[in-house]
Amino acid sequence: MSAAISPEIKANGASIPLLGLGTWELRGRSCAGMVEQALRLGYRHIDTAEMYDNEREVGEGLHASNIKRGEIFVTTKIWPSHFAPRELERAARDSLSRLRLREVDLLLLHWPNPQIPLADTLGALCKVKRDGLARHIGVSNFTVKLIEEAVRLSSEPLVCDQIECHPFLDQSKVIAACRKHHMAVVAYSPIARGGARNDKLLARIGAAHGKTAAQVCLRYLVQQDIVVIPRTSKERRLSENAAIFDFTLSAAEMKEIAGLTRRDGRVVDWSYSGRMQWD
Ligand SMILES: NC(=O)c1ccc[n+]([C@@H]2O[C@H](COP(=O)([O-])OP(=O)(O)OC[C@H]3O[C@@H](n4cnc5c(N)ncnc54)[C@H](OP(=O)(O)O)[C@@H]3O)[C@@H](O)[C@H]2O)c1
């Protein structure tokens, strides 16, 4: 069994490995296999969601790895159509049963749901935590305004906001709001759904360090204490995406990469949240 390859960051009482495996779109045997292989390689953080329809396979991979439960940080997310208090608790229990776990390390509200009062949803999320179904709770896709509201309404600490975050998107305001409340920023789509691979600047900086553009992209985030959860369906890329803790980007390189933000940098369609079916 290999040792953990990723340092952890502290956020409101939680210790979160800076590197995790994203699992959106990983399905069936390949999903279970990738989770198992990632854990064998030293990943200690796995990100799933009820919406990914793969919690069963993620659970299979977790159990097949034979790594002690206490060494692995598992996140899942509740879909907004289950934000009514009773439904939230049931959804959390269903996720645990699919994962074959007694508790998850982190349970997130997947997207805001303007149709259900946030106070009610957070009340239910806090209760689920107090009942021992989740060690920590947090949010995802929350704006600065919603973070402020959630922090005010939550009786338990919120440990993160999971947001789209990579060099092509300016998330400085949300990041500042998280830092103000000692919440971790968890970057989803951290290599811009693969888009970072073809970036000339990232490739040039990578060449100077003997690294790929994707590795530079991930390093840029973890060097700011931002948690990254890159997804891959290819075993060779598991190692590539994990080899980001053995080099350092200079201040000048960090500044150059920060200049990559652009107005149309978002890769996940936000209007999606407005179009969601809530029931
Ligand atoms: N909270 C939310 O609303 C939310 C939204 C989106 C995603 N997420 C989470 O965040 C995770 C990551 O985000 P994501 O899946 O959207 O995008 P991502 O991790 O930025 O990119 C995944 C894509 O990049 C490719 N890739 C992976 N490693 C690579 C490398 N080293 N070089 C070149 N290409 C590489 C993968 O292809 P191959 O499979 O061919 O390697 C895949 O097509 C998700 O899986 C999910 O767990 C959460």
CSV table of C-alpha atoms and ligand atoms in Angstrom, one decimal:
chain,number,residue,atom,x,y,z
A,1,MET,CA,0.0,0.0,0.0
A,2,SER,CA,1.5,3.4,-1.0
A,3,ALA,CA,1.5,6.4,1.4
A,4,ALA,CA,-0.7,9.4,0.8
A,5,ILE,CA,0.7,11.6,-1.9
A,6,SER,CA,-1.2,14.8,-1.1
A,7,PRO,CA,-0.8,17.2,1.8
A,8,GLU,CA,-4.0,18.3,3.6
A,9,ILE,CA,-5.4,21.7,4.3
A,10,LYS,CA,-7.4,22.7,7.4
A,11,ALA,CA,-10.8,24.4,7.0
A,12,ASN,CA,-13.1,25.0,9.9
A,13,GLY,CA,-12.1,21.8,11.7
A,14,ALA,CA,-11.8,19.6,8.6
A,15,SER,CA,-8.5,18.3,7.2
A,16,ILE,CA,-9.0,17.9,3.4
A,17,PRO,CA,-6.4,16.3,1.1
A,18,LEU,CA,-5.4,18.9,-1.5
A,19,LEU,CA,-5.7,16.3,-4.3
A,20,GLY,CA,-8.8,14.3,-4.9
A,21,LEU,CA,-10.3,12.2,-7.8
A,22,GLY,CA,-13.3,13.7,-9.5
A,23,THR,CA,-15.7,11.0,-10.7
A,24,TRP,CA,-18.4,12.7,-12.8
A,25,GLU,CA,-19.1,10.6,-15.9
A,26,LEU,CA,-17.1,7.7,-14.6
A,27,ARG,CA,-19.4,4.7,-14.7
A,28,GLY,CA,-19.6,1.0,-14.1
A,29,ARG,CA,-16.5,-1.2,-13.8
A,30,SER,CA,-14.3,1.5,-15.1
A,31,CYS,CA,-15.4,3.9,-12.3
A,32,ALA,CA,-14.8,1.2,-9.6
A,33,GLY,CA,-11.5,0.4,-11.1
A,34,MET,CA,-10.3,4.0,-11.3
A,35,VAL,CA,-11.3,4.7,-7.7
A,36,GLU,CA,-9.5,1.6,-6.6
A,37,GLN,CA,-6.4,2.4,-8.6
A,38,ALA,CA,-6.3,6.0,-7.5
A,39,LEU,CA,-6.4,4.9,-3.9
A,40,ARG,CA,-3.6,2.4,-4.5
A,41,LEU,CA,-1.5,5.1,-6.0
A,42,GLY,CA,-1.9,7.3,-2.9
A,43,TYR,CA,-5.0,9.4,-3.6
A,44,ARG,CA,-6.9,9.8,-0.4
A,45,HIS,CA,-9.9,12.0,-1.5
A,46,ILE,CA,-12.7,10.9,-3.7
A,47,ASP,CA,-15.5,13.2,-5.0
A,48,THR,CA,-18.9,11.9,-6.1
A,49,ALA,CA,-22.5,13.0,-6.0
A,50,GLU,CA,-25.9,11.4,-6.0
A,51,MET,CA,-26.4,13.0,-9.4
A,52,TYR,CA,-23.4,11.2,-10.9
A,53,ASP,CA,-25.3,7.9,-10.6
A,54,ASN,CA,-22.0,6.2,-9.6
A,55,GLU,CA,-22.0,6.1,-5.8
A,56,ARG,CA,-22.4,2.3,-5.9
A,57,GLU,CA,-19.3,1.9,-8.1
A,58,VAL,CA,-17.4,4.5,-6.1
A,59,GLY,CA,-18.2,2.4,-3.0
A,60,GLU,CA,-17.0,-0.8,-4.7
A,61,GLY,CA,-13.7,0.9,-5.5
A,62,LEU,CA,-13.3,2.2,-2.0
A,63,HIS,CA,-13.9,-1.2,-0.5
A,64,ALA,CA,-11.7,-3.1,-3.1
A,65,SER,CA,-8.7,-0.9,-2.3
A,66,ASN,CA,-8.5,-2.3,1.2
A,67,ILE,CA,-7.3,1.0,2.5
A,68,LYS,CA,-8.5,1.9,6.0
A,69,ARG,CA,-11.7,3.9,5.9
A,70,GLY,CA,-10.2,6.5,8.3
A,71,GLU,CA,-7.5,7.3,5.7
A,72,ILE,CA,-9.9,8.2,2.9
A,73,PHE,CA,-11.8,11.5,2.6
A,74,VAL,CA,-15.1,10.8,0.7
A,75,THR,CA,-17.3,13.7,-0.5
A,76,THR,CA,-20.8,13.3,-1.9
A,77,LYS,CA,-23.5,15.9,-2.8
A,78,ILE,CA,-27.2,16.2,-2.4
A,79,TRP,CA,-29.1,17.2,-5.5
A,80,PRO,CA,-31.3,20.3,-5.2
A,81,SER,CA,-34.5,18.5,-5.8
A,82,HIS,CA,-33.9,16.8,-2.4
A,83,PHE,CA,-33.4,20.0,-0.4
A,84,ALA,CA,-36.7,19.9,1.5
A,85,PRO,CA,-35.6,18.8,5.0
A,86,ARG,CA,-37.1,15.3,5.1
A,87,GLU,CA,-36.0,14.5,1.6
A,88,LEU,CA,-32.5,15.7,2.4
A,89,GLU,CA,-32.1,13.3,5.2
A,90,ARG,CA,-33.4,10.5,3.1
A,91,ALA,CA,-31.1,11.4,0.2
A,92,ALA,CA,-28.1,11.4,2.5
A,93,ARG,CA,-29.1,7.9,3.9
A,94,ASP,CA,-29.6,6.6,0.3
A,95,SER,CA,-26.1,7.9,-0.7
A,96,LEU,CA,-24.5,6.2,2.3
A,97,SER,CA,-26.3,3.0,1.5
A,98,ARG,CA,-25.1,3.1,-2.1
A,99,LEU,CA,-21.5,3.9,-1.0
A,100,ARG,CA,-21.8,1.2,1.7
A,101,LEU,CA,-20.4,3.7,4.3
A,102,ARG,CA,-21.7,4.7,7.7
A,103,GLU,CA,-20.7,8.4,7.2
A,104,VAL,CA,-19.2,10.5,4.5
A,105,ASP,CA,-16.4,12.9,5.3
A,106,LEU,CA,-18.1,15.8,3.5
A,107,LEU,CA,-21.7,16.3,2.4
A,108,LEU,CA,-22.4,19.2,0.1
A,109,LEU,CA,-25.4,21.0,-1.3
A,110,HIS,CA,-24.7,20.5,-5.0
A,111,TRP,CA,-26.3,23.7,-6.4
A,112,PRO,CA,-28.3,26.5,-4.7
A,113,ASN,CA,-32.1,25.9,-4.9
A,114,PRO,CA,-34.0,29.2,-4.8
A,115,GLN,CA,-37.3,27.4,-4.5
A,116,ILE,CA,-36.6,26.1,-1.0
A,117,PRO,CA,-35.6,28.4,1.9
A,118,LEU,CA,-31.9,28.0,2.5
A,119,ALA,CA,-32.5,28.1,6.3
A,120,ASP,CA,-34.6,25.0,6.1
A,121,THR,CA,-32.1,23.1,3.9
A,122,LEU,CA,-29.2,24.1,6.1
A,123,GLY,CA,-31.1,23.1,9.2
A,124,ALA,CA,-31.6,19.6,7.7
A,125,LEU,CA,-27.9,19.5,6.6
A,126,CYS,CA,-26.7,20.4,10.1
A,127,LYS,CA,-29.0,17.8,11.6
A,128,VAL,CA,-27.6,15.1,9.2
A,129,LYS,CA,-24.2,16.1,10.5
A,130,ARG,CA,-25.2,16.0,14.1
A,131,ASP,CA,-26.8,12.6,13.5
A,132,GLY,CA,-23.4,11.3,12.4
A,133,LEU,CA,-24.1,10.8,8.7
A,134,ALA,CA,-21.5,13.3,7.7
A,135,ARG,CA,-18.3,14.4,9.5
A,136,HIS,CA,-18.4,17.8,7.7
A,137,ILE,CA,-20.8,19.8,5.6
A,138,GLY,CA,-20.4,22.4,2.9
A,139,VAL,CA,-21.8,24.0,-0.2
A,140,SER,CA,-21.1,24.0,-4.0
A,141,ASN,CA,-21.8,26.6,-6.6
A,142,PHE,CA,-22.6,29.2,-4.0
A,143,THR,CA,-21.9,32.9,-4.9
A,144,VAL,CA,-20.4,35.4,-2.5
A,145,LYS,CA,-23.9,36.5,-1.5
A,146,LEU,CA,-25.1,32.9,-0.9
A,147,ILE,CA,-21.9,32.1,1.1
A,148,GLU,CA,-22.6,35.0,3.4
A,149,GLU,CA,-26.2,33.9,3.8
A,150,ALA,CA,-25.3,30.3,4.4
A,151,VAL,CA,-22.6,31.1,7.0
A,152,ARG,CA,-25.2,33.3,8.9
A,153,LEU,CA,-27.8,30.6,8.8
A,154,SER,CA,-25.8,27.5,9.5
A,155,SER,CA,-25.4,26.3,13.1
A,156,GLU,CA,-22.5,24.0,12.1
A,157,PRO,CA,-19.3,25.2,10.4
A,158,LEU,CA,-19.4,25.0,6.6
A,159,VAL,CA,-16.0,23.7,5.5
A,160,CYS,CA,-16.0,24.5,1.7
A,161,ASP,CA,-17.5,25.9,-1.4
A,162,GLN,CA,-16.9,23.6,-4.3
A,163,ILE,CA,-16.7,25.8,-7.4
A,164,GLU,CA,-15.5,25.8,-11.0
A,165,CYS,CA,-11.9,27.0,-10.6
A,166,HIS,CA,-9.0,27.0,-13.0
A,167,PRO,CA,-6.6,29.7,-14.6
A,168,PHE,CA,-9.1,30.7,-17.3
A,169,LEU,CA,-11.8,31.9,-14.8
A,170,ASP,CA,-11.6,34.7,-12.3
A,171,GLN,CA,-13.0,33.4,-9.1
A,172,SER,CA,-11.1,35.8,-6.8
A,173,LYS,CA,-14.3,37.2,-5.2
A,174,VAL,CA,-15.7,33.8,-4.2
A,175,ILE,CA,-12.2,32.7,-3.1
A,176,ALA,CA,-11.9,35.8,-0.9
A,177,ALA,CA,-15.3,35.1,0.7
A,178,CYS,CA,-14.3,31.5,1.5
A,179,ARG,CA,-11.0,32.7,3.0
A,180,LYS,CA,-12.9,35.3,5.2
A,181,HIS,CA,-14.9,32.4,6.7
A,182,HIS,CA,-12.0,29.9,6.9
A,183,MET,CA,-13.7,27.7,4.3
A,184,ALA,CA,-11.7,25.7,1.8
A,185,VAL,CA,-12.1,26.3,-1.9
A,186,VAL,CA,-12.5,23.0,-3.8
A,187,ALA,CA,-11.8,23.5,-7.5
A,188,TYR,CA,-14.0,21.5,-9.8
A,189,SER,CA,-13.1,21.2,-13.5
A,190,PRO,CA,-9.6,22.2,-12.4
A,191,ILE,CA,-8.0,21.5,-15.8
A,192,ALA,CA,-10.9,23.2,-17.5
A,193,ARG,CA,-12.4,19.8,-18.7
A,194,GLY,CA,-9.0,19.1,-20.4
A,195,GLY,CA,-8.8,22.5,-22.0
A,196,ALA,CA,-5.6,23.3,-20.0
A,197,ARG,CA,-3.8,20.6,-21.9
A,198,ASN,CA,-3.4,22.7,-25.1
A,199,ASP,CA,-2.5,26.0,-23.5
A,200,LYS,CA,0.8,27.4,-24.8
A,201,LEU,CA,1.8,29.3,-21.7
A,202,LEU,CA,1.1,26.4,-19.3
A,203,ALA,CA,3.0,24.1,-21.7
A,204,ARG,CA,6.0,26.5,-21.9
A,205,ILE,CA,6.1,26.8,-18.1
A,206,GLY,CA,5.7,23.0,-17.8
A,207,ALA,CA,8.6,22.4,-20.1
A,208,ALA,CA,10.9,24.4,-17.8
A,209,HIS,CA,9.9,22.1,-14.9
A,210,GLY,CA,9.7,18.8,-16.8
A,211,LYS,CA,5.9,18.9,-16.3
A,212,THR,CA,2.9,18.8,-18.6
A,213,ALA,CA,0.5,21.8,-19.0
A,214,ALA,CA,-2.2,19.9,-17.0
A,215,GLN,CA,0.3,19.5,-14.1
A,216,VAL,CA,1.2,23.2,-14.1
A,217,CYS,CA,-2.5,24.0,-14.1
A,218,LEU,CA,-3.2,21.9,-11.1
A,219,ARG,CA,0.0,23.1,-9.3
A,220,TYR,CA,-1.1,26.7,-9.8
A,221,LEU,CA,-4.2,25.9,-7.8
A,222,VAL,CA,-2.7,23.8,-5.0
A,223,GLN,CA,0.1,26.3,-4.5
A,224,GLN,CA,-2.7,28.7,-3.5
A,225,ASP,CA,-4.1,26.0,-1.1
A,226,ILE,CA,-7.0,25.4,-3.4
A,227,VAL,CA,-8.2,21.7,-3.3
A,228,VAL,CA,-8.2,20.1,-6.8
A,229,ILE,CA,-10.4,17.1,-7.9
A,230,PRO,CA,-9.3,16.4,-11.5
A,231,ARG,CA,-11.2,13.5,-13.2
A,232,THR,CA,-9.7,11.1,-15.6
A,233,SER,CA,-10.8,7.8,-17.1
A,234,LYS,CA,-7.2,6.9,-17.9
A,235,GLU,CA,-4.9,5.2,-15.4
A,236,ARG,CA,-1.7,6.8,-16.7
A,237,ARG,CA,-3.2,10.2,-16.1
A,238,LEU,CA,-3.9,9.4,-12.4
A,239,SER,CA,-0.2,9.4,-11.8
A,240,GLU,CA,0.3,12.5,-14.0
A,241,ASN,CA,-2.3,14.5,-12.1
A,242,ALA,CA,-0.9,13.4,-8.8
A,243,ALA,CA,2.7,14.5,-9.5
A,244,ILE,CA,2.2,18.1,-8.6
A,245,PHE,CA,3.8,18.3,-5.2
A,246,ASP,CA,7.4,17.9,-6.2
A,247,PHE,CA,7.9,21.3,-7.9
A,248,THR,CA,7.2,25.0,-7.2
A,249,LEU,CA,6.1,27.7,-9.6
A,250,SER,CA,7.9,31.0,-9.1
A,251,ALA,CA,6.1,34.2,-8.2
A,252,ALA,CA,6.6,35.4,-11.8
A,253,GLU,CA,5.1,32.1,-13.2
A,254,MET,CA,2.1,32.3,-10.9
A,255,LYS,CA,1.5,35.9,-12.1
A,256,GLU,CA,1.8,34.9,-15.8
A,257,ILE,CA,-0.7,32.1,-15.2
A,258,ALA,CA,-3.1,34.4,-13.4
A,259,GLY,CA,-3.2,36.5,-16.6
A,260,LEU,CA,-4.9,33.7,-18.4
A,261,THR,CA,-8.4,34.6,-17.1
A,262,ARG,CA,-10.9,35.5,-19.7
A,263,ARG,CA,-14.5,36.6,-19.8
A,264,ASP,CA,-15.7,33.4,-21.5
A,265,GLY,CA,-13.5,31.2,-19.3
A,266,ARG,CA,-16.3,29.2,-17.7
A,267,VAL,CA,-16.6,25.6,-18.9
A,268,VAL,CA,-19.6,24.6,-16.9
A,269,ASP,CA,-22.9,26.1,-18.0
A,270,TRP,CA,-24.3,28.1,-15.1
A,271,SER,CA,-27.6,28.7,-16.8
A,272,TYR,CA,-28.0,25.0,-16.1
A,273,SER,CA,-28.9,25.8,-12.5
A,274,GLY,CA,-31.7,28.0,-13.7
A,275,ARG,CA,-33.0,25.3,-16.0
A,276,MET,CA,-33.0,22.5,-13.5
A,277,GLN,CA,-36.1,20.5,-12.9
A,278,TRP,CA,-36.7,20.7,-9.2
A,279,ASP,CA,-39.0,17.7,-8.9
B,1,LIG,N1,-20.0,20.6,-7.9
B,1,LIG,C1,-20.3,20.7,-9.1
B,1,LIG,O1,-21.3,21.2,-9.6
B,1,LIG,C2,-19.3,20.0,-10.1
B,1,LIG,C3,-19.4,20.3,-11.5
B,1,LIG,C4,-18.5,19.7,-12.3
B,1,LIG,C5,-17.5,18.8,-11.8
B,1,LIG,N2,-17.5,18.5,-10.5
B,1,LIG,C6,-16.5,17.5,-9.9
B,1,LIG,O2,-15.2,17.9,-10.3
B,1,LIG,C7,-14.6,16.9,-11.0
B,1,LIG,C8,-13.6,17.4,-12.0
B,1,LIG,O3,-14.2,18.3,-13.0
B,1,LIG,P1,-14.6,17.8,-14.5
B,1,LIG,O4,-14.7,16.4,-14.5
B,1,LIG,O5,-15.7,18.7,-14.9
B,1,LIG,O6,-13.3,18.4,-15.3
B,1,LIG,P2,-11.7,18.2,-15.2
B,1,LIG,O7,-11.3,17.3,-14.1
B,1,LIG,O8,-11.2,19.6,-15.3
B,1,LIG,O9,-11.4,17.6,-16.6
B,1,LIG,C9,-11.7,16.2,-16.9
B,1,LIG,C10,-11.3,16.0,-18.4
B,1,LIG,O10,-9.9,16.3,-18.6
B,1,LIG,C11,-9.2,15.1,-19.1
B,1,LIG,N3,-7.9,15.0,-18.4
B,1,LIG,C12,-7.8,14.5,-17.1
B,1,LIG,N4,-6.4,14.6,-16.8
B,1,LIG,C13,-5.8,15.0,-17.9
B,1,LIG,C14,-4.4,15.3,-18.2
B,1,LIG,N5,-3.5,15.1,-17.3
B,1,LIG,N6,-4.1,15.8,-19.4
B,1,LIG,C15,-5.1,16.1,-20.3
B,1,LIG,N7,-6.4,15.8,-20.1
B,1,LIG,C16,-6.7,15.3,-18.9
B,1,LIG,C17,-10.2,14.0,-18.9
B,1,LIG,O11,-10.1,13.1,-20.0
B,1,LIG,P3,-9.6,11.5,-19.8
B,1,LIG,O12,-10.7,10.9,-19.1
B,1,LIG,O13,-9.5,11.1,-21.2
B,1,LIG,O14,-8.3,11.6,-19.0
B,1,LIG,C18,-11.5,14.6,-18.9
B,1,LIG,O15,-12.0,14.8,-20.2
B,1,LIG,C19,-15.8,16.1,-11.6
B,1,LIG,O16,-15.4,14.8,-12.0
B,1,LIG,C20,-16.7,16.1,-10.4
B,1,LIG,O17,-16.3,15.1,-9.4
B,1,LIG,C21,-18.4,19.1,-9.6
